[in-house]
């Protein structure tokens, strides 16, 4: 079994304690950090999601896999970080109200930070009011990112985007949305400025808006 496969299996089964060691070994073997992230870690969460859908595992197993994933991402972070010497501005990010999924949002925050932004992370289950307050409190911030992982929280995303537009704050910030159930069509339909399919694209889009 390759080291990346070992990482994937360890995350799938929530073996948090061995993740850091496996990441170190993979790096020492010369594995590309992006491959470790994509093929080892994100792939593991897809498998976990499929097993959950098939009723082969339940919420507790999903949660321990998520904890192992977080441990791995945190340990991998220094190897993924880009040139942080650039200072491109501030980026407000959060997972929308009713939604507790934060692994994807954290990856986006990490890539955005690596691209040269100061990230203001509002966390998970972020109300519309909290997004609005944060944008108003940071008049020098020109980008906001909203993440949603559940089809049932897509309406929260829509509500927050509508409120940002209603308050006229879309003149201050460009709105980037993303998350597994989000599509370009949905982003367009709710008036977001951009949809990003993954963390890397979110960083590229942010940079394009700052250019
Ligand atoms: Co939940 N969950 N979960 N879950 N969970 C999903 C999302 C699900 C698809 C699983 C499934 O059924 N196959 C399903 C949603 C189905 C649907 O809505 N159609 C689901 C469900 C049903 C639920 C509960 C309702 C289960 C229950 O209680 N019965 C519950 C809801 C809780 C809540 O939020 N209110 C629940 C709970 C949980 C845990 C708490 C146990 C845990 C989350 C822990 C955590 O995040 N701290 C969890 C997990 C781990 C998952 C899966 C397995 C993995 C999610 C993940 O981290 N993926 C997930 C299945 C799956 O995704 N295949 C599932 C890895 C991550 C890197 O990918 O988040 O997609 P992702 O992020 C990507 C892109 O989407 C994008 O970039 C990232 C990668 O580059 N992206 C953005 C994300 N945000 C972005 C923002 C951007 C741009 C790009 O701009 C701002």
GROMACS .gro file of C-alpha atoms in nm, residues 6-192:
model
  187
    6UNK     CA    1  -0.227   0.457   0.403
    7UNK     CA    2  -0.321   0.818   0.483
    8UNK     CA    3  -0.654   0.777   0.307
    9UNK     CA    4  -0.733   0.456   0.498
   10UNK     CA    5  -0.627   0.609   0.830
   11UNK     CA    6  -0.859   0.908   0.776
   12UNK     CA    7  -1.143   0.686   0.657
   13UNK     CA    8  -1.124   0.490   0.982
   14UNK     CA    9  -1.059   0.795   1.199
   15UNK     CA   10  -0.708   0.697   1.312
   16UNK     CA   11  -0.623   1.046   1.427
   17UNK     CA   12  -0.320   0.948   1.635
   18UNK     CA   13  -0.121   0.808   1.343
   19UNK     CA   14  -0.200   1.078   1.086
   20UNK     CA   15   0.085   1.318   1.166
   21UNK     CA   16   0.341   1.035   1.144
   22UNK     CA   17   0.203   0.915   0.811
   23UNK     CA   18   0.209   1.268   0.667
   24UNK     CA   19   0.573   1.306   0.779
   25UNK     CA   20   0.662   0.972   0.620
   26UNK     CA   21   0.485   1.064   0.294
   27UNK     CA   22   0.669   1.397   0.277
   28UNK     CA   23   1.000   1.223   0.354
   29UNK     CA   24   0.929   0.980   0.069
   30UNK     CA   25   0.889   1.277  -0.165
   31UNK     CA   26   0.511   1.271  -0.209
   32UNK     CA   27   0.366   1.596  -0.341
   33UNK     CA   28   0.169   1.772  -0.061
   34UNK     CA   29  -0.114   1.850  -0.304
   35UNK     CA   30  -0.141   1.479  -0.389
   36UNK     CA   31  -0.144   1.396  -0.017
   37UNK     CA   32  -0.431   1.642   0.026
   38UNK     CA   33  -0.633   1.544  -0.281
   39UNK     CA   34  -0.567   1.171  -0.317
   40UNK     CA   35  -0.508   1.093   0.049
   41UNK     CA   36  -0.734   1.321   0.249
   42UNK     CA   37  -1.016   1.461   0.035
   43UNK     CA   38  -1.060   1.123  -0.136
   44UNK     CA   39  -1.098   0.961   0.209
   45UNK     CA   40  -1.383   1.197   0.295
   46UNK     CA   41  -1.557   1.107  -0.034
   47UNK     CA   42  -1.538   0.741   0.064
   48UNK     CA   43  -1.674   0.826   0.409
   49UNK     CA   44  -1.959   1.021   0.246
   50UNK     CA   45  -2.044   0.727   0.018
   51UNK     CA   46  -2.043   0.484   0.310
   52UNK     CA   47  -2.269   0.719   0.507
   53UNK     CA   48  -2.509   0.742   0.217
   54UNK     CA   49  -2.516   0.363   0.194
   55UNK     CA   50  -2.589   0.337   0.570
   56UNK     CA   51  -2.264   0.149   0.622
   57UNK     CA   52  -2.147   0.407   0.875
   58UNK     CA   53  -2.323   0.670   1.086
   59UNK     CA   54  -2.263   1.026   1.212
   60UNK     CA   55  -2.011   0.927   1.487
   61UNK     CA   56  -1.785   0.754   1.232
   62UNK     CA   57  -1.816   1.055   1.000
   63UNK     CA   58  -1.717   1.278   1.288
   64UNK     CA   59  -1.407   1.080   1.387
   65UNK     CA   60  -1.298   1.066   1.023
   66UNK     CA   61  -1.342   1.446   1.009
   67UNK     CA   62  -1.125   1.485   1.321
   68UNK     CA   63  -0.851   1.275   1.165
   69UNK     CA   64  -0.878   1.479   0.846
   70UNK     CA   65  -0.844   1.806   1.039
   71UNK     CA   66  -0.536   1.677   1.222
   72UNK     CA   67  -0.382   1.576   0.888
   73UNK     CA   68  -0.461   1.904   0.713
   74UNK     CA   69  -0.321   2.105   1.004
   75UNK     CA   70   0.003   1.903   0.991
   76UNK     CA   71   0.023   1.935   0.613
   77UNK     CA   72  -0.048   2.308   0.615
   78UNK     CA   73   0.316   2.431   0.628
   79UNK     CA   74   0.393   2.219   0.320
   80UNK     CA   75   0.102   2.369   0.126
   81UNK     CA   76   0.156   2.730   0.219
   82UNK     CA   77   0.249   2.951  -0.073
   83UNK     CA   78   0.420   3.289  -0.086
   84UNK     CA   79   0.266   3.477   0.203
   85UNK     CA   80   0.479   3.785   0.147
   86UNK     CA   81   0.210   3.939  -0.072
   87UNK     CA   82  -0.056   4.139   0.110
   88UNK     CA   83  -0.367   4.138  -0.103
   89UNK     CA   84  -0.630   4.238   0.153
   90UNK     CA   85  -0.889   4.083   0.378
   91UNK     CA   86  -1.121   3.790   0.312
   92UNK     CA   87  -1.424   3.716   0.529
   93UNK     CA   88  -1.537   3.354   0.524
   94UNK     CA   89  -1.792   3.136   0.699
   95UNK     CA   90  -2.014   2.832   0.670
   96UNK     CA   91  -2.376   2.940   0.647
   97UNK     CA   92  -2.644   2.916   0.914
   98UNK     CA   93  -2.753   2.564   1.006
   99UNK     CA   94  -2.443   2.405   0.858
  100UNK     CA   95  -2.162   2.262   1.072
  101UNK     CA   96  -1.932   2.135   0.796
  102UNK     CA   97  -1.603   2.321   0.808
  103UNK     CA   98  -1.330   2.108   0.650
  104UNK     CA   99  -1.384   2.249   0.300
  105UNK     CA  100  -1.428   2.602   0.435
  106UNK     CA  101  -1.104   2.565   0.632
  107UNK     CA  102  -0.922   2.446   0.320
  108UNK     CA  103  -1.051   2.747   0.128
  109UNK     CA  104  -0.939   2.974   0.415
  110UNK     CA  105  -0.597   2.809   0.411
  111UNK     CA  106  -0.550   2.854   0.035
  112UNK     CA  107  -0.676   3.212   0.050
  113UNK     CA  108  -0.434   3.287   0.335
  114UNK     CA  109  -0.152   3.129   0.137
  115UNK     CA  110  -0.245   3.352  -0.156
  116UNK     CA  111  -0.173   3.658   0.060
  117UNK     CA  112  -0.500   3.751   0.230
  118UNK     CA  113  -0.576   3.810   0.595
  119UNK     CA  114  -0.861   3.571   0.661
  120UNK     CA  115  -1.142   3.662   0.898
  121UNK     CA  116  -1.297   3.323   0.969
  122UNK     CA  117  -1.647   3.352   1.117
  123UNK     CA  118  -1.665   2.975   1.171
  124UNK     CA  119  -1.968   2.754   1.113
  125UNK     CA  120  -2.344   2.812   1.149
  126UNK     CA  121  -2.292   3.178   1.063
  127UNK     CA  122  -2.612   3.384   1.062
  128UNK     CA  123  -2.688   3.639   0.793
  129UNK     CA  124  -2.658   3.912   1.058
  130UNK     CA  125  -2.309   3.795   1.150
  131UNK     CA  126  -2.195   3.811   0.785
  132UNK     CA  127  -2.342   4.161   0.753
  133UNK     CA  128  -2.184   4.280   1.080
  134UNK     CA  129  -1.843   4.145   0.979
  135UNK     CA  130  -1.855   4.316   0.637
  136UNK     CA  131  -1.961   4.646   0.794
  137UNK     CA  132  -1.694   4.616   1.064
  138UNK     CA  133  -1.427   4.572   0.795
  139UNK     CA  134  -1.483   4.847   0.537
  140UNK     CA  135  -1.139   4.770   0.391
  141UNK     CA  136  -1.246   4.411   0.313
  142UNK     CA  137  -1.345   4.352  -0.050
  143UNK     CA  138  -1.414   3.978  -0.054
  144UNK     CA  139  -1.656   3.750   0.129
  145UNK     CA  140  -1.686   3.373   0.094
  146UNK     CA  141  -1.985   3.163   0.195
  147UNK     CA  142  -1.969   2.785   0.218
  148UNK     CA  143  -2.262   2.539   0.230
  149UNK     CA  144  -2.237   2.161   0.232
  150UNK     CA  145  -2.600   2.061   0.269
  151UNK     CA  146  -2.881   2.094   0.019
  152UNK     CA  147  -3.089   2.199   0.321
  153UNK     CA  148  -2.861   2.496   0.391
  154UNK     CA  149  -2.856   2.627   0.034
  155UNK     CA  150  -3.153   2.852   0.129
  156UNK     CA  151  -2.939   3.000   0.413
  157UNK     CA  152  -2.670   3.077   0.158
  158UNK     CA  153  -2.927   3.240  -0.069
  159UNK     CA  154  -3.068   3.440   0.225
  160UNK     CA  155  -2.727   3.572   0.329
  161UNK     CA  156  -2.630   3.668  -0.025
  162UNK     CA  157  -2.966   3.843  -0.071
  163UNK     CA  158  -2.916   4.036   0.254
  164UNK     CA  159  -2.564   4.144   0.154
  165UNK     CA  160  -2.702   4.273  -0.177
  166UNK     CA  161  -3.006   4.432  -0.010
  167UNK     CA  162  -2.779   4.622   0.229
  168UNK     CA  163  -2.582   4.752  -0.069
  169UNK     CA  164  -2.270   4.579   0.066
  170UNK     CA  165  -2.211   4.409  -0.269
  171UNK     CA  166  -2.062   4.744  -0.373
  172UNK     CA  167  -1.795   4.687  -0.108
  173UNK     CA  168  -1.742   4.311  -0.135
  174UNK     CA  169  -1.738   4.056  -0.412
  175UNK     CA  170  -1.933   3.749  -0.304
  176UNK     CA  171  -1.778   3.405  -0.366
  177UNK     CA  172  -1.983   3.093  -0.290
  178UNK     CA  173  -1.896   2.725  -0.283
  179UNK     CA  174  -1.951   2.384  -0.128
  180UNK     CA  175  -2.042   2.041  -0.260
  181UNK     CA  176  -2.408   2.107  -0.358
  182UNK     CA  177  -2.339   2.454  -0.502
  183UNK     CA  178  -2.323   2.502  -0.877
  184UNK     CA  179  -2.242   2.789  -1.110
  185UNK     CA  180  -2.613   2.806  -1.203
  186UNK     CA  181  -2.717   2.833  -0.839
  187UNK     CA  182  -2.451   3.099  -0.774
  188UNK     CA  183  -2.576   3.298  -1.074
  189UNK     CA  184  -2.939   3.260  -0.969
  190UNK     CA  185  -2.878   3.408  -0.623
  191UNK     CA  186  -2.664   3.696  -0.748
  192UNK     CA  187  -2.324   3.583  -0.618
   0.00000   0.00000   0.00000
